[in-house]
Amino acid sequence: MQKFSGLALLKRALGGHQGWQPQWRSPEPKAAYDVVIIGAGGHGLATAYYLATVHGITNVAVLEKGWLGGGNTGRNTTIVRSNYLFDESAGLYDHAVKLWEGLSQELNYNVMFSQRGVLMLAHNIHDVQSFKRHVHANRLNGVDNEWLTAEECKDFCPPLNIDAATMRYPVLGGALQRRGGTARHDAVAWGYARGADARGVDIIQNCAVTGIRRGPDGAVTGVETTKGFIGAKKIGVVAAGNTSVVMQMAGLRMPLESYPLQALVSEPIKPIFPCVVMSNTIHAYISQSDKGELVIGAGTDAYTSYSQRGGLHITTHTLDAICELFPMFRRMRMLRNWGGIVDVTPDRSPIIAKTAAPGLYVNCGWGTGGFKATPGSGHVFAHTIATDAPHPINAPFTIERFRDGFLIDEAAAAAVAH
Ligand code: FAD
Ligand code: PYC
């Protein structure tokens, strides 16, 4: 694998940037693989990477109907945090944050992970009580989170308006996770793709899965695709908003609904915004990308849909909220908006599990919040596929919890987007 280093960059720069190799191959599919992963988003690529690096399973294909990272991975607003309420979630999301902290080194690829802090604002008594409960629960689990007064919020994020006289919903304080922050979403997909490819994983783009074949015993035998049949001993479905459609191909119904979720960015400006701020109550969140754009987002559309765009009224509502919280941004122009399709479970927690079909595994239900979990999700899903048993961290995240009632209700922590 081509190594990146300061010296390598300098050498290429002096040589007119000749000689860079493609970061991954574009192979034709083989007749069969030990494992086929459906979906080359961050989670699917991370799964393939850890199958190869941790479990030594390299006869793996990742099949992608479009382009690598072109789903929600390349459409999200890159917020990383682990301030979820329940022990199970703290275990899962903080596992991911710990992997984020070493990911650029692990992949030899700069994923631009920036722990600039995620501040969740409280605007009413309910918010204050709920966030303080999160702060205490997180700290019991060894996850950093602290309560700030309104003035401390303003110190941490100077553009924030805390003048109660000018606001519908005054800022009463906020919960700050300093280890939270942002990362470069494309780089995460590219870094995992490059690492998996170098270990022999075939990443096959423009290859839609159109069917899942099962043998007489119910076990999977392979997938029908737009490039023909590909045999597989094991199949991992990591198709985000399309999960229900793909699982239906194996005859399985999922407890999921798919909604459009959108975001938008402003014109780029000089660095002004030092952290991530989220407001669940007035429905907006904001950060600034390293390119200088303000990255702004809101909630899902109210209705299920497979269209990768959201309703205009959601955008205008979000911008109302942003202008109220940060009056100085009233003069900004918005550059572009886009949407993704998010797969939402009834308890707003993911499913990372074996299924009733032998050899078929599913990783889904991340809804509006799976980017932050990418490394941890791939790591534990690879374990589940390789050993046919869950990793202790994902053991509670079964499909059966919706039958048995062991829900992990993270609606509040799933935050502004829900
Ligand atoms: P994806 O990246 O969507 O990958 C799934 C892939 O499967 C896609 O590339 C798709 O083309 C492919 N696929 C589907 N069907 C088939 C098929 N039949 N055959 C082959 N391939 C198929 N999360 C956060 O943690 N923080 C955030 O700030 C955040 N902001 C968001 C903002 C927006 C606007 C959106 C839309 C989402 C946001 N999320 C956020 C959620 C996050 O993006 C997702 O949970 C996460 O990226 C899911 O990753 P994935 O790899 O599972 O899915
Ligand atoms: O999960 O933090 C999150 C998030 C922010 C915006 C969308 N999802």
mmCIF file of N, CA, C and O in Angstrom, residues 314-381:
data_model
loop_
_atom_site.group_PDB
_atom_site.id
_atom_site.type_symbol
_atom_site.label_atom_id
_atom_site.label_comp_id
_atom_site.label_asym_id
_atom_site.label_seq_id
_atom_site.Cartn_x
_atom_site.Cartn_y
_atom_site.Cartn_z
ATOM 1 N N ILE A 314 -38.516 22.501 6.018
ATOM 2 C CA ILE A 314 -37.588 22.082 7.087
ATOM 3 C C ILE A 314 -36.367 23.008 7.072
ATOM 4 O O ILE A 314 -35.873 23.442 8.114
ATOM 5 N N THR A 315 -35.881 23.307 5.876
ATOM 6 C CA THR A 315 -34.701 24.177 5.757
ATOM 7 C C THR A 315 -35.007 25.576 6.294
ATOM 8 O O THR A 315 -34.196 26.149 7.037
ATOM 9 N N THR A 316 -36.146 26.119 5.930
ATOM 10 C CA THR A 316 -36.437 27.490 6.352
ATOM 11 C C THR A 316 -36.623 27.552 7.880
ATOM 12 O O THR A 316 -36.141 28.475 8.539
ATOM 13 N N HIS A 317 -37.243 26.517 8.427
ATOM 14 C CA HIS A 317 -37.433 26.447 9.881
ATOM 15 C C HIS A 317 -36.069 26.402 10.587
ATOM 16 O O HIS A 317 -35.839 27.075 11.598
ATOM 17 N N THR A 318 -35.175 25.605 10.017
ATOM 18 C CA THR A 318 -33.830 25.479 10.603
ATOM 19 C C THR A 318 -33.093 26.809 10.565
ATOM 20 O O THR A 318 -32.432 27.203 11.537
ATOM 21 N N LEU A 319 -33.200 27.487 9.439
ATOM 22 C CA LEU A 319 -32.482 28.759 9.322
ATOM 23 C C LEU A 319 -33.071 29.818 10.259
ATOM 24 O O LEU A 319 -32.336 30.658 10.783
ATOM 25 N N ASP A 320 -34.378 29.760 10.480
ATOM 26 C CA ASP A 320 -34.984 30.653 11.496
ATOM 27 C C ASP A 320 -34.290 30.438 12.840
ATOM 28 O O ASP A 320 -33.916 31.389 13.531
ATOM 29 N N ALA A 321 -34.135 29.155 13.193
ATOM 30 C CA ALA A 321 -33.544 28.824 14.495
ATOM 31 C C ALA A 321 -32.088 29.271 14.557
ATOM 32 O O ALA A 321 -31.633 29.825 15.566
ATOM 33 N N ILE A 322 -31.346 29.045 13.477
ATOM 34 C CA ILE A 322 -29.930 29.437 13.462
ATOM 35 C C ILE A 322 -29.799 30.952 13.613
ATOM 36 O O ILE A 322 -28.943 31.453 14.357
ATOM 37 N N CYS A 323 -30.657 31.701 12.934
ATOM 38 C CA CYS A 323 -30.567 33.172 13.009
ATOM 39 C C CYS A 323 -30.915 33.675 14.412
ATOM 40 O O CYS A 323 -30.404 34.712 14.858
ATOM 41 N N GLU A 324 -31.774 32.937 15.106
ATOM 42 C CA GLU A 324 -32.133 33.329 16.464
ATOM 43 C C GLU A 324 -30.962 33.055 17.425
ATOM 44 O O GLU A 324 -30.643 33.881 18.291
ATOM 45 N N LEU A 325 -30.317 31.925 17.227
ATOM 46 C CA LEU A 325 -29.203 31.568 18.121
ATOM 47 C C LEU A 325 -27.943 32.352 17.793
ATOM 48 O O LEU A 325 -27.134 32.650 18.673
ATOM 49 N N PHE A 326 -27.751 32.652 16.512
ATOM 50 C CA PHE A 326 -26.505 33.305 16.058
ATOM 51 C C PHE A 326 -26.882 34.455 15.116
ATOM 52 O O PHE A 326 -26.751 34.335 13.890
ATOM 53 N N PRO A 327 -27.352 35.580 15.673
ATOM 54 C CA PRO A 327 -27.880 36.664 14.824
ATOM 55 C C PRO A 327 -26.880 37.118 13.769
ATOM 56 O O PRO A 327 -27.275 37.551 12.685
ATOM 57 N N MET A 328 -25.578 37.009 14.047
ATOM 58 C CA MET A 328 -24.590 37.499 13.067
ATOM 59 C C MET A 328 -24.624 36.704 11.757
ATOM 60 O O MET A 328 -24.175 37.194 10.728
ATOM 61 N N PHE A 329 -25.220 35.498 11.778
ATOM 62 C CA PHE A 329 -25.247 34.697 10.549
ATOM 63 C C PHE A 329 -26.413 35.082 9.631
ATOM 64 O O PHE A 329 -26.577 34.505 8.555
ATOM 65 N N ARG A 330 -27.215 36.065 10.050
ATOM 66 C CA ARG A 330 -28.343 36.493 9.201
ATOM 67 C C ARG A 330 -27.860 36.966 7.838
ATOM 68 O O ARG A 330 -28.583 36.924 6.859
ATOM 69 N N ARG A 331 -26.629 37.469 7.806
ATOM 70 C CA ARG A 331 -26.129 38.027 6.529
ATOM 71 C C ARG A 331 -25.500 36.975 5.625
ATOM 72 O O ARG A 331 -25.072 37.268 4.532
ATOM 73 N N MET A 332 -25.447 35.737 6.091
ATOM 74 C CA MET A 332 -24.784 34.689 5.300
ATOM 75 C C MET A 332 -25.681 34.209 4.156
ATOM 76 O O MET A 332 -26.900 34.205 4.264
ATOM 77 N N ARG A 333 -25.029 33.762 3.075
ATOM 78 C CA ARG A 333 -25.778 33.126 1.982
ATOM 79 C C ARG A 333 -25.580 31.619 2.064
ATOM 80 O O ARG A 333 -24.491 31.157 2.384
ATOM 81 N N MET A 334 -26.639 30.901 1.747
ATOM 82 C CA MET A 334 -26.524 29.445 1.745
ATOM 83 C C MET A 334 -26.107 28.975 0.348
ATOM 84 O O MET A 334 -26.588 29.488 -0.662
ATOM 85 N N LEU A 335 -25.176 28.007 0.338
ATOM 86 C CA LEU A 335 -24.622 27.553 -0.951
ATOM 87 C C LEU A 335 -25.405 26.403 -1.565
ATOM 88 O O LEU A 335 -25.726 26.410 -2.741
ATOM 89 N N ARG A 336 -25.631 25.359 -0.789
ATOM 90 C CA ARG A 336 -26.304 24.191 -1.352
ATOM 91 C C ARG A 336 -26.910 23.350 -0.233
ATOM 92 O O ARG A 336 -26.488 23.431 0.915
ATOM 93 N N ASN A 337 -27.905 22.550 -0.590
ATOM 94 C CA ASN A 337 -28.442 21.582 0.367
ATOM 95 C C ASN A 337 -28.606 20.234 -0.318
ATOM 96 O O ASN A 337 -28.525 20.127 -1.546
ATOM 97 N N TRP A 338 -28.794 19.206 0.483
ATOM 98 C CA TRP A 338 -28.882 17.843 -0.039
ATOM 99 C C TRP A 338 -29.575 16.984 1.001
ATOM 100 O O TRP A 338 -29.808 17.427 2.125
ATOM 101 N N GLY A 339 -29.893 15.761 0.617
ATOM 102 C CA GLY A 339 -30.537 14.869 1.585
ATOM 103 C C GLY A 339 -29.999 13.461 1.494
ATOM 104 O O GLY A 339 -29.322 13.080 0.529
ATOM 105 N N GLY A 340 -30.291 12.682 2.517
ATOM 106 C CA GLY A 340 -29.985 11.252 2.526
ATOM 107 C C GLY A 340 -31.205 10.519 3.051
ATOM 108 O O GLY A 340 -32.157 11.143 3.525
ATOM 109 N N ILE A 341 -31.189 9.197 2.940
ATOM 110 C CA ILE A 341 -32.320 8.412 3.453
ATOM 111 C C ILE A 341 -31.845 7.670 4.700
ATOM 112 O O ILE A 341 -30.930 6.848 4.622
ATOM 113 N N VAL A 342 -32.485 7.984 5.837
ATOM 114 C CA VAL A 342 -32.027 7.372 7.083
ATOM 115 C C VAL A 342 -33.022 6.304 7.546
ATOM 116 O O VAL A 342 -34.233 6.445 7.383
ATOM 117 N N ASP A 343 -32.481 5.241 8.111
ATOM 118 C CA ASP A 343 -33.271 4.077 8.536
ATOM 119 C C ASP A 343 -33.468 4.141 10.043
ATOM 120 O O ASP A 343 -32.520 4.030 10.810
ATOM 121 N N VAL A 344 -34.718 4.302 10.455
ATOM 122 C CA VAL A 344 -35.018 4.611 11.858
ATOM 123 C C VAL A 344 -35.727 3.427 12.523
ATOM 124 O O VAL A 344 -36.732 2.927 12.014
ATOM 125 N N THR A 345 -35.219 3.011 13.679
ATOM 126 C CA THR A 345 -35.870 1.949 14.456
ATOM 127 C C THR A 345 -36.840 2.582 15.459
ATOM 128 O O THR A 345 -36.729 3.770 15.775
ATOM 129 N N PRO A 346 -37.739 1.788 16.037
ATOM 130 C CA PRO A 346 -38.681 2.353 17.011
ATOM 131 C C PRO A 346 -38.001 2.941 18.248
ATOM 132 O O PRO A 346 -38.533 3.863 18.864
ATOM 133 N N ASP A 347 -36.815 2.415 18.654
ATOM 134 C CA ASP A 347 -36.175 2.972 19.855
ATOM 135 C C ASP A 347 -34.969 3.850 19.520
ATOM 136 O O ASP A 347 -34.208 4.242 20.411
ATOM 137 N N ARG A 348 -34.782 4.142 18.241
ATOM 138 C CA ARG A 348 -33.695 5.054 17.804
ATOM 139 C C ARG A 348 -32.311 4.498 18.129
ATOM 140 O O ARG A 348 -31.338 5.253 18.229
ATOM 141 N N SER A 349 -32.203 3.206 18.314
ATOM 142 C CA SER A 349 -30.896 2.574 18.477
ATOM 143 C C SER A 349 -30.695 1.603 17.324
ATOM 144 O O SER A 349 -31.668 1.092 16.754
ATOM 145 N N PRO A 350 -29.452 1.295 16.996
ATOM 146 C CA PRO A 350 -29.194 0.452 15.828
ATOM 147 C C PRO A 350 -29.449 -1.027 16.076
ATOM 148 O O PRO A 350 -29.642 -1.465 17.215
ATOM 149 N N ILE A 351 -29.436 -1.781 14.991
ATOM 150 C CA ILE A 351 -29.458 -3.246 15.050
ATOM 151 C C ILE A 351 -28.125 -3.703 14.461
ATOM 152 O O ILE A 351 -27.772 -3.310 13.339
ATOM 153 N N ILE A 352 -27.380 -4.512 15.213
ATOM 154 C CA ILE A 352 -26.105 -5.065 14.707
ATOM 155 C C ILE A 352 -26.149 -6.528 15.108
ATOM 156 O O ILE A 352 -25.814 -6.878 16.248
ATOM 157 N N ALA A 353 -26.559 -7.402 14.184
ATOM 158 C CA ALA A 353 -26.946 -8.717 14.671
ATOM 159 C C ALA A 353 -26.964 -9.797 13.597
ATOM 160 O O ALA A 353 -26.973 -9.509 12.400
ATOM 161 N N LYS A 354 -27.020 -11.043 14.095
ATOM 162 C CA LYS A 354 -27.363 -12.183 13.257
ATOM 163 C C LYS A 354 -28.847 -12.080 12.918
ATOM 164 O O LYS A 354 -29.593 -11.396 13.617
ATOM 165 N N THR A 355 -29.281 -12.812 11.893
ATOM 166 C CA THR A 355 -30.710 -12.818 11.575
ATOM 167 C C THR A 355 -31.225 -14.252 11.627
ATOM 168 O O THR A 355 -30.446 -15.183 11.851
ATOM 169 N N ALA A 356 -32.506 -14.398 11.324
ATOM 170 C CA ALA A 356 -33.099 -15.740 11.332
ATOM 171 C C ALA A 356 -32.581 -16.581 10.169
ATOM 172 O O ALA A 356 -32.740 -17.805 10.177
ATOM 173 N N ALA A 357 -31.981 -15.965 9.167
ATOM 174 C CA ALA A 357 -31.438 -16.718 8.024
ATOM 175 C C ALA A 357 -29.965 -17.027 8.301
ATOM 176 O O ALA A 357 -29.153 -16.102 8.420
ATOM 177 N N PRO A 358 -29.577 -18.308 8.425
ATOM 178 C CA PRO A 358 -28.169 -18.611 8.691
ATOM 179 C C PRO A 358 -27.250 -17.964 7.651
ATOM 180 O O PRO A 358 -27.527 -18.003 6.452
ATOM 181 N N GLY A 359 -26.184 -17.337 8.141
ATOM 182 C CA GLY A 359 -25.214 -16.696 7.244
ATOM 183 C C GLY A 359 -25.577 -15.273 6.848
ATOM 184 O O GLY A 359 -24.800 -14.610 6.164
ATOM 185 N N LEU A 360 -26.740 -14.796 7.298
ATOM 186 C CA LEU A 360 -27.138 -13.418 6.954
ATOM 187 C C LEU A 360 -27.087 -12.545 8.216
ATOM 188 O O LEU A 360 -27.682 -12.879 9.244
ATOM 189 N N TYR A 361 -26.359 -11.441 8.106
ATOM 190 C CA TYR A 361 -26.141 -10.530 9.235
ATOM 191 C C TYR A 361 -26.581 -9.136 8.809
ATOM 192 O O TYR A 361 -26.477 -8.785 7.629
ATOM 193 N N VAL A 362 -27.016 -8.332 9.782
ATOM 194 C CA VAL A 362 -27.487 -6.990 9.410
ATOM 195 C C VAL A 362 -26.964 -5.943 10.396
ATOM 196 O O VAL A 362 -26.863 -6.191 11.598
ATOM 197 N N ASN A 363 -26.609 -4.804 9.820
ATOM 198 C CA ASN A 363 -26.113 -3.666 10.595
ATOM 199 C C ASN A 363 -26.886 -2.454 10.076
ATOM 200 O O ASN A 363 -26.632 -1.977 8.971
ATOM 201 N N CYS A 364 -27.851 -1.969 10.864
ATOM 202 C CA CYS A 364 -28.747 -0.932 10.319
ATOM 203 C C CYS A 364 -29.389 -0.164 11.467
ATOM 204 O O CYS A 364 -29.053 -0.363 12.633
ATOM 205 N N GLY A 365 -30.340 0.708 11.120
ATOM 206 C CA GLY A 365 -31.114 1.410 12.132
ATOM 207 C C GLY A 365 -30.352 2.540 12.804
ATOM 208 O O GLY A 365 -30.716 2.994 13.881
ATOM 209 N N TRP A 366 -29.306 3.012 12.125
ATOM 210 C CA TRP A 366 -28.517 4.104 12.724
ATOM 211 C C TRP A 366 -29.235 5.436 12.598
ATOM 212 O O TRP A 366 -28.813 6.432 13.175
ATOM 213 N N GLY A 367 -30.288 5.446 11.809
ATOM 214 C CA GLY A 367 -31.106 6.650 11.709
ATOM 215 C C GLY A 367 -30.288 7.865 11.343
ATOM 216 O O GLY A 367 -29.494 7.844 10.406
ATOM 217 N N THR A 368 -30.454 8.912 12.153
ATOM 218 C CA THR A 368 -29.787 10.168 11.848
ATOM 219 C C THR A 368 -28.405 10.252 12.488
ATOM 220 O O THR A 368 -27.761 11.286 12.399
ATOM 221 N N GLY A 369 -27.950 9.158 13.124
ATOM 222 C CA GLY A 369 -26.749 9.326 13.949
ATOM 223 C C GLY A 369 -25.670 8.271 13.829
ATOM 224 O O GLY A 369 -24.940 8.043 14.785
ATOM 225 N N GLY A 370 -25.509 7.656 12.682
ATOM 226 C CA GLY A 370 -24.549 6.553 12.592
ATOM 227 C C GLY A 370 -23.141 6.926 12.184
ATOM 228 O O GLY A 370 -22.226 6.120 12.342
ATOM 229 N N PHE A 371 -22.943 8.147 11.692
ATOM 230 C CA PHE A 371 -21.581 8.470 11.240
ATOM 231 C C PHE A 371 -20.603 8.349 12.399
ATOM 232 O O PHE A 371 -19.515 7.780 12.279
ATOM 233 N N LYS A 372 -21.013 8.896 13.539
ATOM 234 C CA LYS A 372 -20.144 8.903 14.720
ATOM 235 C C LYS A 372 -19.701 7.503 15.121
ATOM 236 O O LYS A 372 -18.682 7.319 15.748
ATOM 237 N N ALA A 373 -20.525 6.501 14.755
ATOM 238 C CA ALA A 373 -20.262 5.139 15.224
ATOM 239 C C ALA A 373 -19.448 4.328 14.225
ATOM 240 O O ALA A 373 -19.121 3.169 14.506
ATOM 241 N N THR A 374 -19.112 4.919 13.081
ATOM 242 C CA THR A 374 -18.553 4.133 11.973
ATOM 243 C C THR A 374 -17.449 3.151 12.394
ATOM 244 O O THR A 374 -17.562 1.950 12.115
ATOM 245 N N PRO A 375 -16.384 3.600 13.075
ATOM 246 C CA PRO A 375 -15.316 2.635 13.371
ATOM 247 C C PRO A 375 -15.782 1.537 14.338
ATOM 248 O O PRO A 375 -15.473 0.360 14.140
ATOM 249 N N GLY A 376 -16.534 1.925 15.364
ATOM 250 C CA GLY A 376 -16.984 0.948 16.362
ATOM 251 C C GLY A 376 -17.963 -0.038 15.759
ATOM 252 O O GLY A 376 -17.910 -1.248 16.032
ATOM 253 N N SER A 377 -18.851 0.477 14.920
ATOM 254 C CA SER A 377 -19.843 -0.371 14.269
ATOM 255 C C SER A 377 -19.172 -1.414 13.380
ATOM 256 O O SER A 377 -19.489 -2.607 13.441
ATOM 257 N N GLY A 378 -18.230 -0.966 12.556
ATOM 258 C CA GLY A 378 -17.523 -1.898 11.669
ATOM 259 C C GLY A 378 -16.759 -2.937 12.468
ATOM 260 O O GLY A 378 -16.733 -4.120 12.119
ATOM 261 N N HIS A 379 -16.158 -2.477 13.567
ATOM 262 C CA HIS A 379 -15.330 -3.361 14.394
ATOM 263 C C HIS A 379 -16.172 -4.484 15.007
ATOM 264 O O HIS A 379 -15.816 -5.668 14.922
ATOM 265 N N VAL A 380 -17.320 -4.133 15.612
ATOM 266 C CA VAL A 380 -18.117 -5.181 16.273
ATOM 267 C C VAL A 380 -18.909 -6.009 15.259
ATOM 268 O O VAL A 380 -19.175 -7.192 15.487
ATOM 269 N N PHE A 381 -19.264 -5.402 14.120
ATOM 270 C CA PHE A 381 -20.001 -6.174 13.105
ATOM 271 C C PHE A 381 -19.069 -7.207 12.463
ATOM 272 O O PHE A 381 -19.486 -8.341 12.194
#
